Amino acid sequence: MLQRTAAVTAALVITLVSVAGCAAGPGGTASSATTAEVPKLDPQVASTLDDALRTVQASPGVASATNRIELHQRYTAADGTDVTPPGLDAWDNRDAGPAAPPPIGGVSPDDPVLPPVPTPSARPTPPVGATETHSFSSAFVVTMDPDATPSEAMAVAVAMAERIAWTGVTLTLQVPAGPGHVLSTVTYSGTFDQQIPDATALGVASGLATLAATPGVTGLEASIPQTMRIDYGSLTIGVSPADDATLARVHGVIDGTAFAGTTLHGSFGNGAKP
């Protein structure tokens, strides 16, 4: 569905999905909760993420790249009930740096951004005897130069897949507005446990560049799922003016890109779904 209202500004997010496993690494573990130890990221895992970040930062056309890592602890009672103390993750990650931007789609009136969990003044005490599990999340946010080429944008996703082997990593890639094109944002969600073919990544980047330069398009946001099936992802487009001719023209452009068949999102100015 195409939005007939003003630009849909995609909050650049790179909120990453938790990588299954203990805080010490990507292999799942559980242990009896006997202490209130703060989880730590395994040095090898941290080194791999740092290597990916440095590679992306040095890539042609990249203006900036950041990665926010958060650690997560969960406590489960014998009956399977989640008994994690409220605010535990917030306390564990209080020094992790600024909060990541809201997830893709979070700017939609139908999907309001949830407020952050308050950080307790003292570390919450986990329940005695509960089973403890650790995981971590890694959120890469990359902003390209406004004049970056689709090939340069494509190379970022491919480089990530070559260095990271976990589904828990999400990449949000933004090309700012420039002469002749609007801002575009794409989020790859949990795709980095597999090879991403150059042709697939180039199809995404080229399709976004084409749509961002299409007359009448005022906002552009895409999401690529873990399966790398582009048509199983989503596309949110703002269109102006709000007339059938503009809408039909933009639909025609979409059909000539890698996003043909992808689920479209948006709304009319009065909130009705097209």
Short mmCIF file of C-alpha atoms in Angstrom, two decimals:
data_model
loop_
_atom_site.label_atom_id
_atom_site.label_comp_id
_atom_site.label_asym_id
_atom_site.label_seq_id
_atom_site.Cartn_x
_atom_site.Cartn_y
_atom_site.Cartn_z
CA MET A 1 0.00 0.00 0.00
CA LEU A 2 1.35 3.40 -0.89
CA GLN A 3 1.04 6.32 1.43
CA ARG A 4 -0.65 9.32 -0.11
CA THR A 5 0.47 11.73 2.55
CA ALA A 6 3.72 13.53 3.25
CA ALA A 7 7.09 11.85 3.47
CA VAL A 8 7.46 8.80 5.62
CA THR A 9 10.73 9.44 7.42
CA ALA A 10 12.19 6.13 8.42
CA ALA A 11 13.80 6.26 11.81
CA LEU A 12 17.24 4.87 11.11
CA VAL A 13 17.47 1.89 13.20
CA ILE A 14 19.67 -0.78 13.63
CA THR A 15 18.08 -2.46 16.50
CA LEU A 16 19.47 -5.96 16.29
CA VAL A 17 17.83 -9.20 17.13
CA SER A 18 19.27 -11.16 20.02
CA VAL A 19 21.78 -13.78 19.01
CA ALA A 20 20.79 -17.01 20.68
CA GLY A 21 23.35 -18.04 23.21
CA CYS A 22 25.10 -17.17 26.40
CA ALA A 23 26.68 -13.83 27.03
CA ALA A 24 30.05 -15.50 26.66
CA GLY A 25 29.33 -16.40 23.06
CA PRO A 26 26.80 -17.55 20.47
CA GLY A 27 26.39 -21.10 21.85
CA GLY A 28 23.27 -21.55 24.02
CA THR A 29 23.80 -22.37 27.69
CA ALA A 30 21.86 -22.25 30.90
CA SER A 31 23.05 -22.43 34.49
CA SER A 32 21.64 -22.29 37.99
CA ALA A 33 21.39 -18.74 39.26
CA THR A 34 23.61 -18.63 42.31
CA THR A 35 25.20 -15.19 41.93
CA ALA A 36 24.28 -11.80 40.56
CA GLU A 37 27.16 -11.71 38.10
CA VAL A 38 26.81 -9.31 35.18
CA PRO A 39 27.06 -11.11 31.81
CA LYS A 40 30.06 -10.41 29.60
CA LEU A 41 30.56 -10.76 25.88
CA ASP A 42 33.06 -13.38 24.78
CA PRO A 43 36.24 -11.65 23.49
CA GLN A 44 36.19 -13.64 20.25
CA VAL A 45 32.60 -12.63 19.54
CA ALA A 46 33.39 -9.01 20.34
CA SER A 47 36.45 -9.13 18.07
CA THR A 48 34.39 -10.47 15.18
CA LEU A 49 31.81 -7.70 15.56
CA ASP A 50 34.57 -5.08 15.80
CA ASP A 51 36.18 -6.44 12.63
CA ALA A 52 32.89 -6.18 10.76
CA LEU A 53 32.41 -2.61 11.98
CA ARG A 54 35.91 -1.54 10.94
CA THR A 55 35.44 -3.11 7.52
CA VAL A 56 32.17 -1.27 6.97
CA GLN A 57 33.58 2.03 8.24
CA ALA A 58 36.39 1.77 5.69
CA SER A 59 34.08 0.89 2.79
CA PRO A 60 33.72 3.38 -0.09
CA GLY A 61 30.69 5.63 0.18
CA VAL A 62 30.17 5.07 3.92
CA ALA A 63 29.81 8.31 5.89
CA SER A 64 29.38 6.72 9.33
CA ALA A 65 28.86 3.32 10.92
CA THR A 66 28.12 2.38 14.52
CA ASN A 67 27.29 -0.79 16.41
CA ARG A 68 25.48 -1.02 19.74
CA ILE A 69 25.87 -4.26 21.67
CA GLU A 70 23.52 -5.14 24.51
CA LEU A 71 23.65 -8.10 26.86
CA HIS A 72 20.51 -9.87 28.00
CA GLN A 73 19.83 -12.08 31.02
CA ARG A 74 16.71 -14.14 31.55
CA TYR A 75 15.71 -16.15 34.62
CA THR A 76 13.17 -18.96 34.43
CA ALA A 77 11.48 -20.74 37.33
CA ALA A 78 11.14 -24.53 37.46
CA ASP A 79 7.62 -24.29 35.99
CA GLY A 80 8.90 -22.30 33.01
CA THR A 81 7.68 -18.92 34.26
CA ASP A 82 9.83 -15.93 33.36
CA VAL A 83 11.02 -14.46 36.66
CA THR A 84 13.55 -11.98 35.30
CA PRO A 85 13.71 -8.93 37.62
CA PRO A 86 12.29 -5.81 35.89
CA GLY A 87 14.99 -3.45 34.71
CA LEU A 88 17.79 -6.03 34.85
CA ASP A 89 18.86 -5.56 31.22
CA ALA A 90 18.65 -1.79 31.56
CA TRP A 91 21.00 -1.92 34.54
CA ASP A 92 23.40 -4.36 32.86
CA ASN A 93 23.59 -2.11 29.78
CA ARG A 94 23.60 1.25 31.54
CA ASP A 95 27.08 1.99 30.15
CA ALA A 96 26.39 0.71 26.64
CA GLY A 97 26.05 4.20 25.24
CA PRO A 98 23.13 6.11 23.71
CA ALA A 99 20.01 4.13 23.03
CA ALA A 100 19.60 2.89 19.50
CA PRO A 101 16.99 4.66 17.33
CA PRO A 102 13.50 3.11 17.29
CA PRO A 103 12.98 0.02 15.09
CA ILE A 104 11.97 0.38 11.46
CA GLY A 105 8.29 1.25 11.26
CA GLY A 106 8.36 2.74 14.75
CA VAL A 107 7.41 6.15 13.40
CA SER A 108 4.08 4.83 12.16
CA PRO A 109 0.99 5.97 14.10
CA ASP A 110 -0.08 2.32 14.07
CA ASP A 111 3.20 1.21 15.68
CA PRO A 112 4.18 3.74 18.35
CA VAL A 113 7.64 3.55 19.86
CA LEU A 114 7.61 2.05 23.32
CA PRO A 115 9.32 4.12 26.03
CA PRO A 116 12.67 2.79 27.24
CA VAL A 117 12.79 0.64 30.36
CA PRO A 118 13.88 2.81 33.33
CA THR A 119 17.31 1.97 34.71
CA PRO A 120 17.10 1.00 38.41
CA SER A 121 19.42 2.76 40.85
CA ALA A 122 20.74 -0.63 42.00
CA ARG A 123 21.09 -3.93 40.18
CA PRO A 124 17.91 -6.01 40.64
CA THR A 125 18.51 -9.23 42.55
CA PRO A 126 17.77 -12.35 40.49
CA PRO A 127 15.67 -15.06 42.16
CA VAL A 128 17.56 -17.86 43.89
CA GLY A 129 17.51 -21.22 42.12
CA ALA A 130 16.12 -19.97 38.82
CA THR A 131 17.64 -21.07 35.52
CA GLU A 132 19.70 -18.33 33.91
CA THR A 133 20.22 -17.81 30.17
CA HIS A 134 22.29 -15.17 28.41
CA SER A 135 22.11 -13.67 24.94
CA PHE A 136 23.28 -10.52 23.23
CA SER A 137 22.07 -8.16 20.53
CA SER A 138 24.15 -6.19 18.04
CA ALA A 139 22.67 -3.26 16.12
CA PHE A 140 24.64 -1.90 13.18
CA VAL A 141 23.56 1.50 11.84
CA VAL A 142 25.26 2.65 8.65
CA THR A 143 24.76 5.99 6.88
CA MET A 144 26.07 6.30 3.35
CA ASP A 145 27.14 9.47 1.58
CA PRO A 146 24.17 11.14 -0.17
CA ASP A 147 25.80 10.41 -3.55
CA ALA A 148 26.74 6.80 -2.74
CA THR A 149 26.17 4.37 -5.59
CA PRO A 150 24.02 1.23 -5.35
CA SER A 151 27.21 -0.82 -5.69
CA GLU A 152 28.68 0.90 -2.64
CA ALA A 153 25.52 0.34 -0.62
CA MET A 154 25.39 -3.29 -1.75
CA ALA A 155 28.96 -3.88 -0.57
CA VAL A 156 28.03 -3.08 3.04
CA ALA A 157 25.50 -5.92 3.37
CA VAL A 158 27.78 -8.36 1.55
CA ALA A 159 30.74 -7.50 3.81
CA MET A 160 28.60 -8.00 6.91
CA ALA A 161 27.52 -11.45 5.74
CA GLU A 162 31.14 -12.43 5.04
CA ARG A 163 32.23 -11.67 8.60
CA ILE A 164 29.24 -12.41 10.84
CA ALA A 165 27.60 -15.82 11.15
CA TRP A 166 24.68 -15.13 13.50
CA THR A 167 21.02 -14.46 12.82
CA GLY A 168 20.95 -12.08 15.77
CA VAL A 169 22.60 -9.22 13.92
CA THR A 170 20.52 -6.60 12.11
CA LEU A 171 21.81 -3.94 9.76
CA THR A 172 19.98 -0.70 9.02
CA LEU A 173 21.42 1.13 6.03
CA GLN A 174 20.46 4.69 5.14
CA VAL A 175 21.20 6.80 2.09
CA PRO A 176 20.43 10.44 2.96
CA ALA A 177 18.49 12.69 0.62
CA GLY A 178 20.53 14.34 -2.09
CA PRO A 179 20.05 16.10 -5.43
CA GLY A 180 17.28 14.28 -7.26
CA HIS A 181 16.44 11.69 -4.62
CA VAL A 182 14.82 11.36 -1.20
CA LEU A 183 16.17 9.58 1.87
CA SER A 184 15.94 5.78 1.75
CA THR A 185 16.38 3.25 4.54
CA VAL A 186 16.62 -0.53 4.43
CA THR A 187 16.87 -2.90 7.37
CA TYR A 188 18.28 -6.41 7.01
CA SER A 189 16.80 -8.44 9.87
CA GLY A 190 18.75 -11.47 11.05
CA THR A 191 20.15 -12.36 7.63
CA PHE A 192 23.82 -12.64 8.49
CA ASP A 193 24.11 -16.39 9.02
CA GLN A 194 24.27 -16.95 5.27
CA GLN A 195 25.93 -15.68 2.13
CA ILE A 196 24.21 -12.69 0.61
CA PRO A 197 24.76 -12.84 -3.17
CA ASP A 198 26.07 -9.67 -4.77
CA ALA A 199 23.19 -9.73 -7.24
CA THR A 200 20.59 -9.87 -4.47
CA ALA A 201 22.13 -7.05 -2.45
CA LEU A 202 22.61 -4.99 -5.61
CA GLY A 203 18.98 -5.56 -6.57
CA VAL A 204 17.88 -4.14 -3.21
CA ALA A 205 20.21 -1.14 -3.41
CA SER A 206 19.39 -0.41 -7.05
CA GLY A 207 15.67 -0.73 -6.46
CA LEU A 208 15.81 1.71 -3.56
CA ALA A 209 17.91 4.17 -5.57
CA THR A 210 15.44 4.01 -8.46
CA LEU A 211 12.43 4.56 -6.20
CA ALA A 212 14.16 7.31 -4.22
CA ALA A 213 14.66 9.22 -7.49
CA THR A 214 11.11 8.64 -8.75
CA PRO A 215 9.02 11.84 -9.04
CA GLY A 216 6.24 11.85 -6.47
CA VAL A 217 8.03 9.64 -3.93
CA THR A 218 8.50 11.52 -0.67
CA GLY A 219 9.62 8.77 1.71
CA LEU A 220 11.07 5.28 1.37
CA GLU A 221 11.64 2.45 3.83
CA ALA A 222 12.24 -1.26 3.22
CA SER A 223 12.73 -4.35 5.37
CA ILE A 224 14.50 -7.52 4.25
CA PRO A 225 13.64 -10.64 6.29
CA GLN A 226 15.97 -13.34 7.57
CA THR A 227 15.13 -15.56 4.60
CA MET A 228 16.48 -12.90 2.19
CA ARG A 229 13.22 -13.32 0.26
CA ILE A 230 12.71 -9.71 -0.75
CA ASP A 231 9.08 -10.31 -1.64
CA TYR A 232 8.52 -11.55 1.92
CA GLY A 233 9.79 -8.25 3.30
CA SER A 234 7.96 -4.94 3.31
CA LEU A 235 8.10 -1.57 1.60
CA THR A 236 6.74 1.72 2.94
CA ILE A 237 6.48 4.60 0.46
CA GLY A 238 5.20 8.13 0.85
CA VAL A 239 3.63 9.60 -2.29
CA SER A 240 2.69 13.19 -3.17
CA PRO A 241 0.56 14.53 -4.74
CA ALA A 242 -2.21 12.23 -3.58
CA ASP A 243 -3.71 11.31 -6.91
CA ASP A 244 -4.28 8.10 -8.81
CA ALA A 245 -1.87 9.01 -11.61
CA THR A 246 1.06 9.43 -9.20
CA LEU A 247 0.13 6.25 -7.37
CA ALA A 248 -0.07 4.26 -10.62
CA ARG A 249 3.25 5.66 -11.85
CA VAL A 250 5.04 4.68 -8.65
CA HIS A 251 3.46 1.21 -8.75
CA GLY A 252 4.82 0.85 -12.28
CA VAL A 253 8.34 1.71 -11.12
CA ILE A 254 8.13 -0.77 -8.24
CA ASP A 255 7.19 -3.56 -10.65
CA GLY A 256 10.46 -3.01 -12.49
CA THR A 257 12.63 -3.43 -9.38
CA ALA A 258 13.59 -6.22 -6.99
CA PHE A 259 10.66 -5.12 -4.84
CA ALA A 260 8.00 -6.29 -7.29
CA GLY A 261 5.63 -8.44 -5.25
CA THR A 262 6.85 -7.10 -1.91
CA THR A 263 4.17 -6.18 0.61
CA LEU A 264 3.50 -2.43 0.48
CA HIS A 265 2.54 -0.33 3.48
CA GLY A 266 0.97 3.10 3.84
CA SER A 267 -2.29 4.95 4.28
CA PHE A 268 -4.44 7.67 2.82
CA GLY A 269 -4.42 11.07 4.48
CA ASN A 270 -7.60 10.20 6.39
CA GLY A 271 -6.04 7.04 7.81
CA ALA A 272 -7.87 4.58 5.57
CA LYS A 273 -5.76 1.81 4.09
CA PRO A 274 -5.48 1.86 0.27
#
